[in-house]
PDB file of C-alpha atoms in Angstrom:
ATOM      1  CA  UNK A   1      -8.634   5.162   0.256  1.00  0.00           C
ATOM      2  CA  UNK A   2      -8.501   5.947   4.107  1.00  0.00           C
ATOM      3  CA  UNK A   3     -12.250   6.959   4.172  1.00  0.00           C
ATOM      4  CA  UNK A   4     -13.425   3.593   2.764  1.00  0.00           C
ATOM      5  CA  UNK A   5     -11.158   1.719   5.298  1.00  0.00           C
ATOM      6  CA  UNK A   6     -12.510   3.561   8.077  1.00  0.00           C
ATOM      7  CA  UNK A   7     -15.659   3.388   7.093  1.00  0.00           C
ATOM      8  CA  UNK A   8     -16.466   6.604   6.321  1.00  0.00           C
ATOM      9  CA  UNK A   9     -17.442   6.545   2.419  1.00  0.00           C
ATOM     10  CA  UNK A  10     -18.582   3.286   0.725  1.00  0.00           C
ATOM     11  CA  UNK A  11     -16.024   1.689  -1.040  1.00  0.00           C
ATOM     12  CA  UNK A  12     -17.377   2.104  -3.939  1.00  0.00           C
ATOM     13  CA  UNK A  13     -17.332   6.268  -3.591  1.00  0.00           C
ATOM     14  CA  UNK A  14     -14.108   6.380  -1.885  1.00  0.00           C
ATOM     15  CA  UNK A  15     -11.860   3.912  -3.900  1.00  0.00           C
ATOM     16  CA  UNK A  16     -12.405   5.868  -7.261  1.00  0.00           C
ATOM     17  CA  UNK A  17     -11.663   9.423  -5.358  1.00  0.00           C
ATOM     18  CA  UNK A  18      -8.494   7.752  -4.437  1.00  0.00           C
ATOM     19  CA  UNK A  19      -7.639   6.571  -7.780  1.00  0.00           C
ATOM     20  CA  UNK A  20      -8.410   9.720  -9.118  1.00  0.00           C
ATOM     21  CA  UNK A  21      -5.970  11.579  -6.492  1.00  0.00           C
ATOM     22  CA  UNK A  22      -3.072   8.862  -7.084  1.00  0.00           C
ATOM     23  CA  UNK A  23      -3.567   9.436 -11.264  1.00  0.00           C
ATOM     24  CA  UNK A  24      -3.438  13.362 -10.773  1.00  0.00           C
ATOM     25  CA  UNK A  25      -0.198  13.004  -8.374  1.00  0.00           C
ATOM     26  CA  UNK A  26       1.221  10.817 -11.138  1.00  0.00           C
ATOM     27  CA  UNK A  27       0.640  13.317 -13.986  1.00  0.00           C
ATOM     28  CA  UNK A  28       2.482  16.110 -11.802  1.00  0.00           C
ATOM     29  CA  UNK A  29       5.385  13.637 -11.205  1.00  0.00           C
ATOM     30  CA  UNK A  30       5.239   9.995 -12.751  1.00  0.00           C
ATOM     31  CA  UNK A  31       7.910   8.803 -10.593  1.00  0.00           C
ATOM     32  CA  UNK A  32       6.160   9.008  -7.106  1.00  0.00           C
ATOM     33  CA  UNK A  33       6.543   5.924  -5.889  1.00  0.00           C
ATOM     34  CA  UNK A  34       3.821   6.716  -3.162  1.00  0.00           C
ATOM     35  CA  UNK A  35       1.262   7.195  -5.946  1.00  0.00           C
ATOM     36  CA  UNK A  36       1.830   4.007  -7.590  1.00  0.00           C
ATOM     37  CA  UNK A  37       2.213   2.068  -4.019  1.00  0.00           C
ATOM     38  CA  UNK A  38      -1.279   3.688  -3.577  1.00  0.00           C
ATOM     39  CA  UNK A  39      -2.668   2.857  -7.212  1.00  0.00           C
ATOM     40  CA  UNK A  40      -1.583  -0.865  -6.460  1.00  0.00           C
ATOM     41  CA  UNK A  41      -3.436  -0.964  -2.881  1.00  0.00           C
ATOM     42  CA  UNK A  42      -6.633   0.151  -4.648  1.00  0.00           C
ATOM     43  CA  UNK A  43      -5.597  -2.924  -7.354  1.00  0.00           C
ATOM     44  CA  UNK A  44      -4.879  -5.262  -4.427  1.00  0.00           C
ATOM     45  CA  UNK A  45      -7.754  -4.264  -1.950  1.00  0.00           C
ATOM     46  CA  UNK A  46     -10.580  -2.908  -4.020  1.00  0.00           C
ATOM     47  CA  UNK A  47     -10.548  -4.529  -7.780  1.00  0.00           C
ATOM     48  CA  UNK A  48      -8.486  -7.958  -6.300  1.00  0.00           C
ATOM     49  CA  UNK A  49      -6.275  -7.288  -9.061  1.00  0.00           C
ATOM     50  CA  UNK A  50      -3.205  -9.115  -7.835  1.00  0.00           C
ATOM     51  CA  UNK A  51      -0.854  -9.228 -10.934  1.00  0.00           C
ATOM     52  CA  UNK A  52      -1.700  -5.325 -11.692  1.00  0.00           C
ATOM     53  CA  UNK A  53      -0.472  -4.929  -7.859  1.00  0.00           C
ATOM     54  CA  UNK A  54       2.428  -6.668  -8.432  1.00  0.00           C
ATOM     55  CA  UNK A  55       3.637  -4.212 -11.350  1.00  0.00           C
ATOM     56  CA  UNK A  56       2.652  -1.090  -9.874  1.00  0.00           C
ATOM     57  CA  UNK A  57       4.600  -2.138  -6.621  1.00  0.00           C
ATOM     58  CA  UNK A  58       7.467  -3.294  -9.036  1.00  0.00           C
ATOM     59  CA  UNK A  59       7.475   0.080 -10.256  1.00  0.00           C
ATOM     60  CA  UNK A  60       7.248   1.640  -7.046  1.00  0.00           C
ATOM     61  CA  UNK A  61      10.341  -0.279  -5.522  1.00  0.00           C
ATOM     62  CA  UNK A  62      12.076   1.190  -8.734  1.00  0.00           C
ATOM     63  CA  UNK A  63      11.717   4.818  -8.211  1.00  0.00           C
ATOM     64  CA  UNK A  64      13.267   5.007  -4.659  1.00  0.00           C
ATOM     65  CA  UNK A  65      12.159   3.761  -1.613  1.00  0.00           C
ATOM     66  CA  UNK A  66       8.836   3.502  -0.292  1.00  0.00           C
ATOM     67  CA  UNK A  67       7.871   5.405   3.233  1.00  0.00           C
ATOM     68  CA  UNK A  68       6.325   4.669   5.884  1.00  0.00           C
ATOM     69  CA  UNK A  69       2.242   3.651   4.536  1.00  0.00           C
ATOM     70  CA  UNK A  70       3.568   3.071   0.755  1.00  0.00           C
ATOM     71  CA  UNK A  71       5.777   0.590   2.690  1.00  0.00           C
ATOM     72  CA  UNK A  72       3.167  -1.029   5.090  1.00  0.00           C
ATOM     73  CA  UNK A  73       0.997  -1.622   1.707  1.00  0.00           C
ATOM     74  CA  UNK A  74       3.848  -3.498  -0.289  1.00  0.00           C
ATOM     75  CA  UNK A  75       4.342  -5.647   3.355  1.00  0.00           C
ATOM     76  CA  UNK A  76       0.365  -5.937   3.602  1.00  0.00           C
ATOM     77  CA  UNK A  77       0.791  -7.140  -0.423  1.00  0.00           C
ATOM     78  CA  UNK A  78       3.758  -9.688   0.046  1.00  0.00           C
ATOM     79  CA  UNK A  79       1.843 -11.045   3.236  1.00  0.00           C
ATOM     80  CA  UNK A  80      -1.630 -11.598   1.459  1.00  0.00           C
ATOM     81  CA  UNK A  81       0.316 -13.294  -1.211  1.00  0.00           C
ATOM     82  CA  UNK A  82       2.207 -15.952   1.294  1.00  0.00           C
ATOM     83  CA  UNK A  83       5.918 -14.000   1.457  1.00  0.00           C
ATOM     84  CA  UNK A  84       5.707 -13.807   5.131  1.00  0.00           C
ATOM     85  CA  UNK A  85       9.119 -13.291   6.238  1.00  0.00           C
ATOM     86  CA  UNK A  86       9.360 -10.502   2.970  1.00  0.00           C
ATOM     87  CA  UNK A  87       6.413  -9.092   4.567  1.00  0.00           C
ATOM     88  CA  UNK A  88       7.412  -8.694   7.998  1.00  0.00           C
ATOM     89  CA  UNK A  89      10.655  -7.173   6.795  1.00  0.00           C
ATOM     90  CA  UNK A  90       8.752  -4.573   4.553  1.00  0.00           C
ATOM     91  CA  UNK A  91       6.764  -3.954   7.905  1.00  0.00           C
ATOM     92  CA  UNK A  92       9.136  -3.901  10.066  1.00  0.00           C
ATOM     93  CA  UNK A  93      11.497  -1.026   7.392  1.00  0.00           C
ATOM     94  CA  UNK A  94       8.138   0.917   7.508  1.00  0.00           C
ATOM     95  CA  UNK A  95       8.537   1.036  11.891  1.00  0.00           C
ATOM     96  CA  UNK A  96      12.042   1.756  11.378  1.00  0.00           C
ATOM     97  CA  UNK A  97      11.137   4.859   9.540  1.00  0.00           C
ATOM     98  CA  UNK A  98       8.477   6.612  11.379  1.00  0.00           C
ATOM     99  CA  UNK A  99       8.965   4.995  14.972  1.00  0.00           C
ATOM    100  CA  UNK A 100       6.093   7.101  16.401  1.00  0.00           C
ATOM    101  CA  UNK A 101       3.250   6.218  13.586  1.00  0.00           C
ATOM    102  CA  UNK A 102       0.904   3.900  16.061  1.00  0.00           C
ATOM    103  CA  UNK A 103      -0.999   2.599  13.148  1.00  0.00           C
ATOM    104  CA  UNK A 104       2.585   0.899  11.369  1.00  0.00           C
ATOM    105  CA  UNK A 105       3.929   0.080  14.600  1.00  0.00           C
ATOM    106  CA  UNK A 106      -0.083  -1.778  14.639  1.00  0.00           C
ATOM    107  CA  UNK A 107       0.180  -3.261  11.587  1.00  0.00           C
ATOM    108  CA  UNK A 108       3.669  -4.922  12.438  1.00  0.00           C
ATOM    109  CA  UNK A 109       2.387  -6.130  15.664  1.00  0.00           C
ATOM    110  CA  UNK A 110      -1.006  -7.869  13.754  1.00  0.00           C
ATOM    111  CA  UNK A 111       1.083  -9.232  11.336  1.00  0.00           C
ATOM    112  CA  UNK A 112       4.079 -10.131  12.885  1.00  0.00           C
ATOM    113  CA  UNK A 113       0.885 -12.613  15.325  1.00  0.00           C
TER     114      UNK A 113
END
């Protein structure tokens, strides 16, 4: 998923590498939360499948808690569906947990604006 975000592979190249990665991760271990956090970003971001998002982050809050990025998504998810203050929490956990990562402490600071 990075490459298409950072424009380094078309979306349509990257996004179904990164589904394909997330699946594979899942068949090793089908609890990885950070697997199905990243299978709901593609949902969210890529196919604008909001209700498939929702479930595969409901799952993903289920199996234990979601670090650092798998965090930022959910916030990123909650925020782009009008939960504000859940999202800002959600980005604000993800800080918490990896202090140093510039890019969460970023996305706190654009979405906290």
């Amino acid at each position: 998923m990075t490459p298409a975000i950072y424009g380094m592979l078309p979306a349509h190249q990257a996004m179904p590498l990164a589904r394909a990665a997330y699946q594979k991760a899942l068949e090793i271990d089908p609890t990885l939360p950070e697997a199905l956090a990243g299978l709901a970003a593609i949902s969210m971001l890529y196919d604008y499948n909001w209700k498939e998002a929702e479930r595969l982050f409901g799952l993903a809050m289920t199996r234990g808690p979601l670090l650092g990025g798998a965090r930022a998504r959910y916030g990123q998810y909650l925020l782009f569906t009008g939960r504000t203050e859940a999202a800002l929490k959600e980005h604000e956990s993800a800080v918490q947990g990896d202090p140093l990562n510039l890019s969460l402490r970023t996305q706190f600071a654009l979405h906290s604006w």
